[in-house]
PDB file of N, CA and C in Angstrom:
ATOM      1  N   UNK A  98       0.831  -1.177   0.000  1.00  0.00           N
ATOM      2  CA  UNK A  98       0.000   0.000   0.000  1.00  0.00           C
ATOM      3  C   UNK A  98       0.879   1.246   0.000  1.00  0.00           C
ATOM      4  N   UNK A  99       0.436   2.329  -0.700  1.00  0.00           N
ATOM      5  CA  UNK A  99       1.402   3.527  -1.260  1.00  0.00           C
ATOM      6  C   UNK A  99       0.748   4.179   0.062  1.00  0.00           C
ATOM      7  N   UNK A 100       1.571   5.255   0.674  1.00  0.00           N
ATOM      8  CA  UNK A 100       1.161   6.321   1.298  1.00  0.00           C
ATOM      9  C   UNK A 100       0.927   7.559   0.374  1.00  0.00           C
ATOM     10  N   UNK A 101      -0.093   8.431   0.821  1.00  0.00           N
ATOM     11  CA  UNK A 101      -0.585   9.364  -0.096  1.00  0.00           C
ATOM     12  C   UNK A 101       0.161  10.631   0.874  1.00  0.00           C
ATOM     13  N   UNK A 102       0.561  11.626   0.072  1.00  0.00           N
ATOM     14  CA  UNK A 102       1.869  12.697   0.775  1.00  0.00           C
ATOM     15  C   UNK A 102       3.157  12.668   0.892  1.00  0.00           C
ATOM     16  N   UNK A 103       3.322  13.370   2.098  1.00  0.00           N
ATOM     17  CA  UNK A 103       4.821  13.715   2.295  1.00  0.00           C
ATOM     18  C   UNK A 103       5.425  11.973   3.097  1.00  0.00           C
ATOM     19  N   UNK A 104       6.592  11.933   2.866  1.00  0.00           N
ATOM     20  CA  UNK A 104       7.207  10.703   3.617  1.00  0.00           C
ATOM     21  C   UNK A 104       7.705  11.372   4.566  1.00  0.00           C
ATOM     22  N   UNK A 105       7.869  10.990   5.462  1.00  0.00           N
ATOM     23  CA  UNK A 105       8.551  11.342   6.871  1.00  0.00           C
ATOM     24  C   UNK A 105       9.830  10.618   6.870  1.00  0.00           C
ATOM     25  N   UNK A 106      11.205  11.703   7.219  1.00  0.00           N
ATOM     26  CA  UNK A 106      12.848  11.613   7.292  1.00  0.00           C
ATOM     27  C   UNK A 106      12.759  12.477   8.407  1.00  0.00           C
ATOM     28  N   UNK A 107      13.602  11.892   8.653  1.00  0.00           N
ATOM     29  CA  UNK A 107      14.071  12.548  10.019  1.00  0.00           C
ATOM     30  C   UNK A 107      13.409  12.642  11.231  1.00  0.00           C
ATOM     31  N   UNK A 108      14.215  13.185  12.358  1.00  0.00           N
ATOM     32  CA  UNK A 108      13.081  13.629  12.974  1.00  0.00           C
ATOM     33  C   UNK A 108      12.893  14.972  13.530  1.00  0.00           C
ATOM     34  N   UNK A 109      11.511  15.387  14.038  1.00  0.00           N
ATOM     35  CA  UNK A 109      11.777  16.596  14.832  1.00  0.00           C
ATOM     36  C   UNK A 109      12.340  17.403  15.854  1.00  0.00           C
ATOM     37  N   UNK A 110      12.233  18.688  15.786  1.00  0.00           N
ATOM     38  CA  UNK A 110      12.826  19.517  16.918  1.00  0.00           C
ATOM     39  C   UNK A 110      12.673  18.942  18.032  1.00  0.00           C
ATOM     40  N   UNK A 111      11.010  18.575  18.948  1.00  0.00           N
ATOM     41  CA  UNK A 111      10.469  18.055  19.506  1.00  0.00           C
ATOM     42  C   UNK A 111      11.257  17.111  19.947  1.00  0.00           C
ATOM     43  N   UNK A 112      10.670  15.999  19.085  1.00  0.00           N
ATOM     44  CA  UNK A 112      12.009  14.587  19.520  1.00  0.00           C
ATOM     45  C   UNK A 112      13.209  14.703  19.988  1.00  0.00           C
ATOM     46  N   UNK A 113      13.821  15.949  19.331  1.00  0.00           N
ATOM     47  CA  UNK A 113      15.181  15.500  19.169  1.00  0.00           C
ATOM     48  C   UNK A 113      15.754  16.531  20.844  1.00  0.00           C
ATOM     49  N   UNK A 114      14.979  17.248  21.081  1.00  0.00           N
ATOM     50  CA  UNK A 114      15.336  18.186  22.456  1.00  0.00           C
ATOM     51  C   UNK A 114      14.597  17.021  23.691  1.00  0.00           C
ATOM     52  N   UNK A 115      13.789  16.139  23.480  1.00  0.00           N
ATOM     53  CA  UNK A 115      13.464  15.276  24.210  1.00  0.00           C
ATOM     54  C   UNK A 115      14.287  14.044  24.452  1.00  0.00           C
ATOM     55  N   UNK A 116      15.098  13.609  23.704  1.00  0.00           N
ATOM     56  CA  UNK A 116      15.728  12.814  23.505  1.00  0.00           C
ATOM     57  C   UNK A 116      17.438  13.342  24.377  1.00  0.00           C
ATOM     58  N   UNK A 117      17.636  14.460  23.975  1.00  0.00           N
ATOM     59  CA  UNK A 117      18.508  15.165  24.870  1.00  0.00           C
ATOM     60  C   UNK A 117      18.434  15.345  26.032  1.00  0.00           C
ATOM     61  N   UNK A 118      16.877  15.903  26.499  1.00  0.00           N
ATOM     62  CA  UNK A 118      16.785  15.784  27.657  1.00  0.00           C
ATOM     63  C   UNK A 118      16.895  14.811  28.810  1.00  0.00           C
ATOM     64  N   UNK A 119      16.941  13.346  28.301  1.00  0.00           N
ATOM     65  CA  UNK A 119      16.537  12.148  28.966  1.00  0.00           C
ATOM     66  C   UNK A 119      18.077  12.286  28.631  1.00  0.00           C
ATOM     67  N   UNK A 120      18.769  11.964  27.894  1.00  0.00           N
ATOM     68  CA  UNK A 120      20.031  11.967  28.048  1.00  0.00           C
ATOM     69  C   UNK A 120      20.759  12.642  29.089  1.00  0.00           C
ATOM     70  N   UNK A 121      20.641  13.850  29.627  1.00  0.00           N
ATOM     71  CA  UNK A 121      20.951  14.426  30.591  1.00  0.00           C
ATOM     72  C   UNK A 121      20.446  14.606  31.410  1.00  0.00           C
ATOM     73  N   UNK A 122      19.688  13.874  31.998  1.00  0.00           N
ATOM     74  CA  UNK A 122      18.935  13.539  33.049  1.00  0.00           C
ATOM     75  C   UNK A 122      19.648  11.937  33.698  1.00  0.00           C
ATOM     76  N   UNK A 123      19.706  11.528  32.615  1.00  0.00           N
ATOM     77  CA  UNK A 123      20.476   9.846  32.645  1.00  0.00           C
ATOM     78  C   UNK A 123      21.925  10.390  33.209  1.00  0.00           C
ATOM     79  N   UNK A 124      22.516  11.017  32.747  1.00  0.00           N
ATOM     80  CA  UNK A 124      24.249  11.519  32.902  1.00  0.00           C
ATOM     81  C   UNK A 124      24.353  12.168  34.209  1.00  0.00           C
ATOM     82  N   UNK A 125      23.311  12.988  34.546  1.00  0.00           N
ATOM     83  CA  UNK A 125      23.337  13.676  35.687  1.00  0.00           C
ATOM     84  C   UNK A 125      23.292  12.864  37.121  1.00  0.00           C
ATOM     85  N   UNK A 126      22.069  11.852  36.726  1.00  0.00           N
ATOM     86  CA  UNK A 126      21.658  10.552  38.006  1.00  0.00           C
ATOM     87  C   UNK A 126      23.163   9.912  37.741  1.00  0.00           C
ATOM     88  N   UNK A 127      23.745   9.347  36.737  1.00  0.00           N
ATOM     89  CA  UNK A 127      25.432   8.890  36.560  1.00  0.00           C
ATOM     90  C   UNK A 127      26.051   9.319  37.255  1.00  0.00           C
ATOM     91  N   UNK A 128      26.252  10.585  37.425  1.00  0.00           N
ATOM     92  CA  UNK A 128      27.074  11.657  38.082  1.00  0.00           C
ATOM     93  C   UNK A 128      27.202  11.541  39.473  1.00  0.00           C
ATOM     94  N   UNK A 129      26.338  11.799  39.990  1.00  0.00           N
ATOM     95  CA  UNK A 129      25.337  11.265  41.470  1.00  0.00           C
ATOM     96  C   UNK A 129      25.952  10.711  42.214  1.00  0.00           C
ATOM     97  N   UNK A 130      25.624   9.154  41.585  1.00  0.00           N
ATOM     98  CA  UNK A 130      25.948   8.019  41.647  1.00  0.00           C
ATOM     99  C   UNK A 130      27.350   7.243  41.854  1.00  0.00           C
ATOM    100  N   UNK A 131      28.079   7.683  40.854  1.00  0.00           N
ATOM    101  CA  UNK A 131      29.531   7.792  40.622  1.00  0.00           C
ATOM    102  C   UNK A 131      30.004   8.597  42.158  1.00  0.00           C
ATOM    103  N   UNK A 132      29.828   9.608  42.356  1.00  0.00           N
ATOM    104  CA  UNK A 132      29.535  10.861  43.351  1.00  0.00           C
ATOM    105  C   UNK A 132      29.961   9.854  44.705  1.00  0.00           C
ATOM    106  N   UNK A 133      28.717   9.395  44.806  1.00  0.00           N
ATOM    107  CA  UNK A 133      28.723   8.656  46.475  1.00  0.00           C
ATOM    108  C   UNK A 133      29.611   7.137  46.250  1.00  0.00           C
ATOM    109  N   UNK A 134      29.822   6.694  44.940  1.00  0.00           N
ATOM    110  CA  UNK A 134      30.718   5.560  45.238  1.00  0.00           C
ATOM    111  C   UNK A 134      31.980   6.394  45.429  1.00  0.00           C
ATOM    112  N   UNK A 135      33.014   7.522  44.775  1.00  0.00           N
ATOM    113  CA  UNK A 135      34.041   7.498  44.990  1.00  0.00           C
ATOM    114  C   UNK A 135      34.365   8.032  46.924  1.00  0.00           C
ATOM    115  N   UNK A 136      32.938   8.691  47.384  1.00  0.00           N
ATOM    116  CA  UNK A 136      33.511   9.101  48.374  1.00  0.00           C
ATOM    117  C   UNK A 136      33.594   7.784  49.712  1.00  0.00           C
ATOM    118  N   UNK A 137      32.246   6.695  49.027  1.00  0.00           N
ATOM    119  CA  UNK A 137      32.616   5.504  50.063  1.00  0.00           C
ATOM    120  C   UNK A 137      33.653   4.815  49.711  1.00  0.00           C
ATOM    121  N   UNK A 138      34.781   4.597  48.874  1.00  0.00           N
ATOM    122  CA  UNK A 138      35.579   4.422  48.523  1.00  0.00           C
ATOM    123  C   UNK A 138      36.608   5.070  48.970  1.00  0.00           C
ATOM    124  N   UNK A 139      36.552   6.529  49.546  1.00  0.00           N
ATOM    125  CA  UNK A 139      37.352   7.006  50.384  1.00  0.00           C
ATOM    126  C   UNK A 139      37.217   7.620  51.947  1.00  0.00           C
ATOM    127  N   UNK A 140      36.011   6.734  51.843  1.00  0.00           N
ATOM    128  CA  UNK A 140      36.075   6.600  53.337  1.00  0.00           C
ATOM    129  C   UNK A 140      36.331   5.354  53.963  1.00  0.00           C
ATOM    130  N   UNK A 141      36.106   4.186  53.035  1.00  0.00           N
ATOM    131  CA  UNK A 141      36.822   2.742  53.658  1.00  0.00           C
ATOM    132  C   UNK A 141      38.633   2.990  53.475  1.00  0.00           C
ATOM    133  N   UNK A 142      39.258   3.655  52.762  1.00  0.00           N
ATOM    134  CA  UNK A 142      40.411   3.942  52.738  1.00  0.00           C
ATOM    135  C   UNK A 142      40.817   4.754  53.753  1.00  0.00           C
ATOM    136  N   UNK A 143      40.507   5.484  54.334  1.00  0.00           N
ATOM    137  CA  UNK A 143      40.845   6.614  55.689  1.00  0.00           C
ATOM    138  C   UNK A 143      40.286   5.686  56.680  1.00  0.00           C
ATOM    139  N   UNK A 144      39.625   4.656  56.584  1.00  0.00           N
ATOM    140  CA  UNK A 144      39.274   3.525  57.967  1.00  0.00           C
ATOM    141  C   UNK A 144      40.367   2.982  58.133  1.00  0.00           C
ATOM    142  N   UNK A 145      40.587   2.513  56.777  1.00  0.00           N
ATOM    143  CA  UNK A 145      41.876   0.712  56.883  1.00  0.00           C
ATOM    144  C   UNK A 145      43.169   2.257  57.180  1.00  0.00           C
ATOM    145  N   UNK A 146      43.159   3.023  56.734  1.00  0.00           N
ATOM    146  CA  UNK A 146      44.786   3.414  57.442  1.00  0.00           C
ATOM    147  C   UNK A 146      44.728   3.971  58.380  1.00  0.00           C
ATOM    148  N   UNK A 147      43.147   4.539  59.157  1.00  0.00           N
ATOM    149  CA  UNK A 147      43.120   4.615  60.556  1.00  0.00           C
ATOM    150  C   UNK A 147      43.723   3.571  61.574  1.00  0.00           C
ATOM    151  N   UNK A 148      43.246   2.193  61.092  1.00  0.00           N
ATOM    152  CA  UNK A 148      43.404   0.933  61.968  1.00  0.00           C
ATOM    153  C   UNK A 148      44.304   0.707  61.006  1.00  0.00           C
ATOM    154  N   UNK A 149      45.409   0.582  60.301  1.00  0.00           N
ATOM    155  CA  UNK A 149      46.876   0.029  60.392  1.00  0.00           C
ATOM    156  C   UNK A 149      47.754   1.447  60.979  1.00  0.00           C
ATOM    157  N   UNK A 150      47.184   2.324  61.347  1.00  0.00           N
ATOM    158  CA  UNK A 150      47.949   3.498  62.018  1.00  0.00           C
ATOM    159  C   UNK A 150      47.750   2.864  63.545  1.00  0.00           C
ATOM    160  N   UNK A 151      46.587   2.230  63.522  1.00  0.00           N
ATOM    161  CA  UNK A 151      46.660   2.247  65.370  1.00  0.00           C
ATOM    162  C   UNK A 151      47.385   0.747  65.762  1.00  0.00           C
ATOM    163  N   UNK A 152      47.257  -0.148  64.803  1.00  0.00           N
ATOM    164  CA  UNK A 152      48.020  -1.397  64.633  1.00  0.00           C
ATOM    165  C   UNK A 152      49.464  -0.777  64.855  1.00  0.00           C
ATOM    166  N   UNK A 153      50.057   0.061  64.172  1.00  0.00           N
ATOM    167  CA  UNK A 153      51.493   0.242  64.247  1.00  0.00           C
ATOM    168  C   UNK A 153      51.957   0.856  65.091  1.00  0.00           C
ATOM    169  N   UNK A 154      51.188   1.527  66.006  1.00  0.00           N
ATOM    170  CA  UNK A 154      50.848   2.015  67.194  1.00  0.00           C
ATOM    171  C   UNK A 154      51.173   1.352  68.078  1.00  0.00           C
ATOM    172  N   UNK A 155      50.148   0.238  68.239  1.00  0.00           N
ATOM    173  CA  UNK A 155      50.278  -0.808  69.454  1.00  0.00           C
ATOM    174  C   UNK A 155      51.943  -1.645  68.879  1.00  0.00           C
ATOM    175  N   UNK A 156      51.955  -2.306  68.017  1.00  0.00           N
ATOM    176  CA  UNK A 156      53.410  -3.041  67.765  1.00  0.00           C
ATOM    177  C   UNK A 156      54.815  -2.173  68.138  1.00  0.00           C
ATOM    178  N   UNK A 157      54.404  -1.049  68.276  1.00  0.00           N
ATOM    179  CA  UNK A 157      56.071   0.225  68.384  1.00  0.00           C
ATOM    180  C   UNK A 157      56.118  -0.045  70.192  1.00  0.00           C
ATOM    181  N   UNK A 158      54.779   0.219  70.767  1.00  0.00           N
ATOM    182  CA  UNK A 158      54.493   0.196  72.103  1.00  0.00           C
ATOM    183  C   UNK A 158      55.017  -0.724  72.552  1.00  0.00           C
ATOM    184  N   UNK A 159      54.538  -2.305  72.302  1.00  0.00           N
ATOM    185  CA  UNK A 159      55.136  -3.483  72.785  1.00  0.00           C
ATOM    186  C   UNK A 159      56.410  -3.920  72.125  1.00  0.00           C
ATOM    187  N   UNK A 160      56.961  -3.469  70.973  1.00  0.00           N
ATOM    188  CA  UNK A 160      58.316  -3.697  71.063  1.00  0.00           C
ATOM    189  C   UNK A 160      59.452  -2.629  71.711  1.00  0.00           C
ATOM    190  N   UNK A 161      58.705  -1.292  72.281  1.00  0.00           N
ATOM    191  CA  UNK A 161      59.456  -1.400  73.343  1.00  0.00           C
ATOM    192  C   UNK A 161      59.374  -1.348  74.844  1.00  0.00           C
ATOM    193  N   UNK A 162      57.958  -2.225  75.256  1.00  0.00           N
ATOM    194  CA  UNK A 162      58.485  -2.883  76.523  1.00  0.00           C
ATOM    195  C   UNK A 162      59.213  -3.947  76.478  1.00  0.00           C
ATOM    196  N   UNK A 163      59.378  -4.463  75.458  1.00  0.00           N
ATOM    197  CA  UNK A 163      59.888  -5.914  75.308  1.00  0.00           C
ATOM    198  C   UNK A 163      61.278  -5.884  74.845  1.00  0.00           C
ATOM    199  N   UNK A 164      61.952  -4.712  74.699  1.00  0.00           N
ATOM    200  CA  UNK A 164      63.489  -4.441  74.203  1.00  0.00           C
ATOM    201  C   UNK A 164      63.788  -3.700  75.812  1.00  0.00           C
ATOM    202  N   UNK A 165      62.992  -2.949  76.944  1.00  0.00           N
ATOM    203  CA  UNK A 165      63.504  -2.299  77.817  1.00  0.00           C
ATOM    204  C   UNK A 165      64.094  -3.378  79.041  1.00  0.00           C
TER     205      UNK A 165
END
């Protein structure tokens, strides 16, 4: 069956600023996201060298009651 008119290419303004929009809406929640993993990522890192700071702490302590 023939269509009678114009053919439709492309697409519109409409679409195409909608299509952007969800795009940056998507990138932004990314952002976010990304956001709170790198900082729990640096807060389990400032833990573990809290506690191998206090580990090296206690080992300096008892090696020197144990050398006095």
């Amino acid at each position: 069956m023939r269509r009678i008119g114009k053919t439709r290419k492309g697409f519109t303004l409409v679409e195409m600023v909608l299509v952007i929009a969800i795009i940056v809406i998507l990138a932004g929640t990314l952002i976010v996201a990304i956001g709170r993993y790198l900082n729990g990522a640096n807060s389990a890192v400032t833990s573990v060298s809290q506690h191998n700071s206090q580990i090296d702490y206690v080992y300096d302590v008892c090696e020197e009651a144990i050398n006095k």
